[in-house]
Coordinates of C-alpha atoms in Angstrom, one line a residue:
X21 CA -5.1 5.3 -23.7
X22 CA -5.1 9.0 -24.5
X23 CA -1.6 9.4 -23.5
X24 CA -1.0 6.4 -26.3
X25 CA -2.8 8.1 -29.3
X26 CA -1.2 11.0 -28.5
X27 CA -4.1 13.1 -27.2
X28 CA -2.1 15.3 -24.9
X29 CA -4.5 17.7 -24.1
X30 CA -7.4 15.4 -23.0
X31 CA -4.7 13.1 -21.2
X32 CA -3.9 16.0 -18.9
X33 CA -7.4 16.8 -18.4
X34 CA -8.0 13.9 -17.6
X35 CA -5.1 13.6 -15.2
X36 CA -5.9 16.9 -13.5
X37 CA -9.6 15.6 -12.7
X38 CA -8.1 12.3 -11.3
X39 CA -5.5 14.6 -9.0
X40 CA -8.5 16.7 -7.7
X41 CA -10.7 13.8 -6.5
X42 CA -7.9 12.4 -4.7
X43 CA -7.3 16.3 -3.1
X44 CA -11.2 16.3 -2.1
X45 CA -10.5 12.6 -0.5
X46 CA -6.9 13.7 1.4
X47 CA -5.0 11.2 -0.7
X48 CA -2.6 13.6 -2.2
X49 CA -0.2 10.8 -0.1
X50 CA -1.4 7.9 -1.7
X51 CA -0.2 5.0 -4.4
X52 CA -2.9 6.7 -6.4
X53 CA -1.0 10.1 -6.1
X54 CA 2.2 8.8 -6.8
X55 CA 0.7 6.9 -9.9
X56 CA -0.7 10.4 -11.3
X57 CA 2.3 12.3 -10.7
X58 CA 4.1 9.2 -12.6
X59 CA 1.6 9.9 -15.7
X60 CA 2.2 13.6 -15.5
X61 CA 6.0 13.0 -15.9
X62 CA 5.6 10.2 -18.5
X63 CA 3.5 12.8 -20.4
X64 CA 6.0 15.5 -20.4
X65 CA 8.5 13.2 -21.8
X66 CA 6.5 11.9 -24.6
X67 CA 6.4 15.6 -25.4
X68 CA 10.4 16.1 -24.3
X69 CA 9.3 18.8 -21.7
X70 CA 11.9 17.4 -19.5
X71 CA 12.1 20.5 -17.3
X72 CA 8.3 20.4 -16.5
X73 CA 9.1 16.2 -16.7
X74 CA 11.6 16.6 -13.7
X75 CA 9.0 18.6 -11.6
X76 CA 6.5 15.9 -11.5
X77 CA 9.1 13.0 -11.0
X78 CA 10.2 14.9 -7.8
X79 CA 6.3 15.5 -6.9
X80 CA 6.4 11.6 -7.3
X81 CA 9.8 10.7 -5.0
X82 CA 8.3 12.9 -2.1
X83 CA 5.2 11.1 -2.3
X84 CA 6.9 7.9 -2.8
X85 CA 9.0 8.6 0.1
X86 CA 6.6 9.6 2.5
X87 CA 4.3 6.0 2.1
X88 CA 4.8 3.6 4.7
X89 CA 6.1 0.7 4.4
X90 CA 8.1 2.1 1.6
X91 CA 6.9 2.4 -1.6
X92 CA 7.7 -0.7 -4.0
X93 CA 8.4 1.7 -7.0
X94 CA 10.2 4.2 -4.4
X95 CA 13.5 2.5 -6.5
X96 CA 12.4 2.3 -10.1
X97 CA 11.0 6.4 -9.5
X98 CA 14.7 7.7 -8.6
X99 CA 15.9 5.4 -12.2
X100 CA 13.8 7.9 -13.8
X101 CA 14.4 10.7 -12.2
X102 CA 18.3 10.0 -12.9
X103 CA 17.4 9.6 -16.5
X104 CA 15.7 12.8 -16.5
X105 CA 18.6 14.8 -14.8
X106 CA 20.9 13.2 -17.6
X107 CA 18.4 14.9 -20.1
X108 CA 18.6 18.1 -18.8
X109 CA 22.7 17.8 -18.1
X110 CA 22.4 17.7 -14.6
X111 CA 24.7 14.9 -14.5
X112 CA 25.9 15.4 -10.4
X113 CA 22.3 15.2 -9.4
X114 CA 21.2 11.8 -11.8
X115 CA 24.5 10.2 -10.4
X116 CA 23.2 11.3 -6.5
X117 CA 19.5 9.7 -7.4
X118 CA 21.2 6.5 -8.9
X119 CA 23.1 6.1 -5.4
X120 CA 20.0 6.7 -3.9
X121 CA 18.0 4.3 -6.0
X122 CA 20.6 1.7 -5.0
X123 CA 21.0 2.1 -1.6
X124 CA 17.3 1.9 -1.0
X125 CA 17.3 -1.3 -3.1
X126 CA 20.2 -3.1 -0.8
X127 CA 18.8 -1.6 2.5
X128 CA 17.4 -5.4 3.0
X129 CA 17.5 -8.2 1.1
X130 CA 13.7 -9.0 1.6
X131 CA 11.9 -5.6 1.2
X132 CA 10.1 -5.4 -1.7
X133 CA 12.9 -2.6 -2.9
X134 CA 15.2 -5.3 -3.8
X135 CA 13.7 -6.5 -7.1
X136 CA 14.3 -3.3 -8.6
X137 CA 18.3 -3.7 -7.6
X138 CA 19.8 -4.6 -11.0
X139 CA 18.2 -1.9 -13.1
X140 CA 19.8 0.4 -10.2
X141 CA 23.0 -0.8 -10.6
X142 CA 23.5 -1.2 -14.1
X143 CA 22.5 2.5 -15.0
X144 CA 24.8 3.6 -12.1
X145 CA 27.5 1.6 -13.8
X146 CA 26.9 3.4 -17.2
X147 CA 26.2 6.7 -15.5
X148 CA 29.6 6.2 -13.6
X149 CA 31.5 5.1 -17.1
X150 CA 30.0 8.2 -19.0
X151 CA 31.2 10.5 -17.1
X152 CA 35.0 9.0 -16.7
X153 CA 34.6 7.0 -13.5
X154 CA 35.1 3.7 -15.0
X155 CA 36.6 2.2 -12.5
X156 CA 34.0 3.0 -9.7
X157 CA 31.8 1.7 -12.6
X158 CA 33.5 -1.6 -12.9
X159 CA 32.5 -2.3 -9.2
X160 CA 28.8 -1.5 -9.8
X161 CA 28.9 -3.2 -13.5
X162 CA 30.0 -6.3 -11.2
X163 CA 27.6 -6.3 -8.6
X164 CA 24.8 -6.0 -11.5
X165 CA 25.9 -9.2 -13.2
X166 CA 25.9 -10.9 -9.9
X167 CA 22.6 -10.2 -9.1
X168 CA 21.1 -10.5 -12.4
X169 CA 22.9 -14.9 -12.5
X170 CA 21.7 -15.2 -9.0
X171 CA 18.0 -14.1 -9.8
X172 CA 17.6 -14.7 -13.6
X173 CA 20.3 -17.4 -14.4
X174 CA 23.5 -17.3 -16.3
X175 CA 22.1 -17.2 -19.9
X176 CA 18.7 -15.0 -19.1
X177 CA 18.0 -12.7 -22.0
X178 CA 18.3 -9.4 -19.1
X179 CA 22.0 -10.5 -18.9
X180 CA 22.5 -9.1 -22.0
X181 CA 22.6 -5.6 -21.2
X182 CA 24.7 -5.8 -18.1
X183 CA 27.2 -7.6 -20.2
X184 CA 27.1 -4.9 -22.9
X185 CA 27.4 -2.0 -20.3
X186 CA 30.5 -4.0 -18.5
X187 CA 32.1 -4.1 -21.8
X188 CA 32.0 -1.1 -22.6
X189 CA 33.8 -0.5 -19.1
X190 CA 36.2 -2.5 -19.8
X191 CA 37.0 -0.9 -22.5
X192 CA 37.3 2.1 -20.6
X193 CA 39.9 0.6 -18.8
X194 CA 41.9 -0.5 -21.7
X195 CA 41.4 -4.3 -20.9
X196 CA 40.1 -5.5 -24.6
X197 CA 40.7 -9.2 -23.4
X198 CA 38.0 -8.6 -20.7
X199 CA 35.6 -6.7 -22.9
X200 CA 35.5 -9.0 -25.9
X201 CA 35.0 -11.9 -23.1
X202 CA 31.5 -9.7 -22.4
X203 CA 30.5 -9.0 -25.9
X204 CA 30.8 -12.5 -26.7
X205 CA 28.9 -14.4 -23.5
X206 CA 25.9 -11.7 -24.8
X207 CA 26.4 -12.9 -28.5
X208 CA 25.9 -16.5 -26.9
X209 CA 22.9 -15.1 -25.1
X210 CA 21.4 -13.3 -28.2
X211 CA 21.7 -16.4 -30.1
X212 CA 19.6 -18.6 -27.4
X213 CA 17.1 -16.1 -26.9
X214 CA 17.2 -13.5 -29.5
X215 CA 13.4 -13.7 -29.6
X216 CA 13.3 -12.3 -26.3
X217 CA 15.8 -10.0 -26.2
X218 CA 14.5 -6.6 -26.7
X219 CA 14.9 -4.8 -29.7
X220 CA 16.7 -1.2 -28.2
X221 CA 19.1 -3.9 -26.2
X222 CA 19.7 -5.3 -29.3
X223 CA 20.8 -2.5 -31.3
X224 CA 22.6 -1.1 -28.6
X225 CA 24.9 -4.2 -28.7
X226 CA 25.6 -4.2 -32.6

């Protein structure tokens, strides 16, 4: 709540009390550890101290990483982190977390790691395009869109921004036929749902 009304101060406080009862417990490796260290970094990036933002996100990956059976957000945490890096240029280490964050994700098919596939693989598609890999991306961007029919359907609202990020790939390649193909199976998509599409996907597609 603080964090939401902008009360920095008395969210960290508040944060730091919550870290030190776990320390007097020994649950500095806990879910309740990794949660913390996830508001700590969420509250340096409402600020944009991504510097002091990437310290707590890696506080959170070793914790993450050190929970057995593996942490279900163990995924979604190295997403972030990649985001992070990408803030702060790092570009070669958000690219190695996104590979991470998808390998961990495909490891097996029924560990809880594998819901949080398709985010992995479409910001590893768009990381891949940004920085002139498009067609490593391409393969990624394809593997997204499978996933996403397979566990959403064909005309789910989420399909919208794998299309959109594909497109854009192909258009990195030079194939306009295959990118306006994209851009228009999301218009279709847009028009069926557009009420629950949301809003950033949205603008990012016009």
């Amino acid at each position: 709540v603080r964090l939401s009304q902008r009360r920095f101060a008395e969210a960290r406080a508040a944060l730091d009390r919550a870290g030190s009862i776990l320390a007097t417990h020994g649950e500095q490796v806990s879910e309740a550890a990794a949660a913390i260290q996830n508001a700590y970094t969420n509250l340096a990036l409402r600020q944009e101290d991504f510097p002091l933002a990437r310290v707590h996100s890696e506080r959170q990956l070793e914790i993450e990483g050190r929970l057995r059976p593996a942490s279900a957000q163990l995924v979604s945490a190295n997403v972030a982190y990649a985001r992070i890096l990408e803030h702060l240029d790092d570009y070669d280490a958000a690219e190695a977390a996104l590979r991470d964050a998808v390998a961990l994700a495909e490891v097996n098919e029924d560990a809880p790691l594998q819901r949080h596939r398709l985010p992995a693989l479409v910001q590893l598609a768009a990381t891949l395009n940004g920085r002139g890999k498009p067609r490593e991306a391409l393969a990624f961007a394809d593997r997204a869109l499978r996933v996403a029919e397979v566990t959403l359907g064909k005309e789910a609202p989420r399909l919208v921004s794998v299309l959109g990020t594909r497109a854009a790939i192909h258009f990195a390649l030079g194939d306009l036929a295959a990118a306006l193909d994209d851009y228009q199976r999301a218009d279709a998509i847009i028009e069926l749902h557009s009420g629950d599409v949301e809003a950033p996907v949205l603008v990012a597609h016009h």
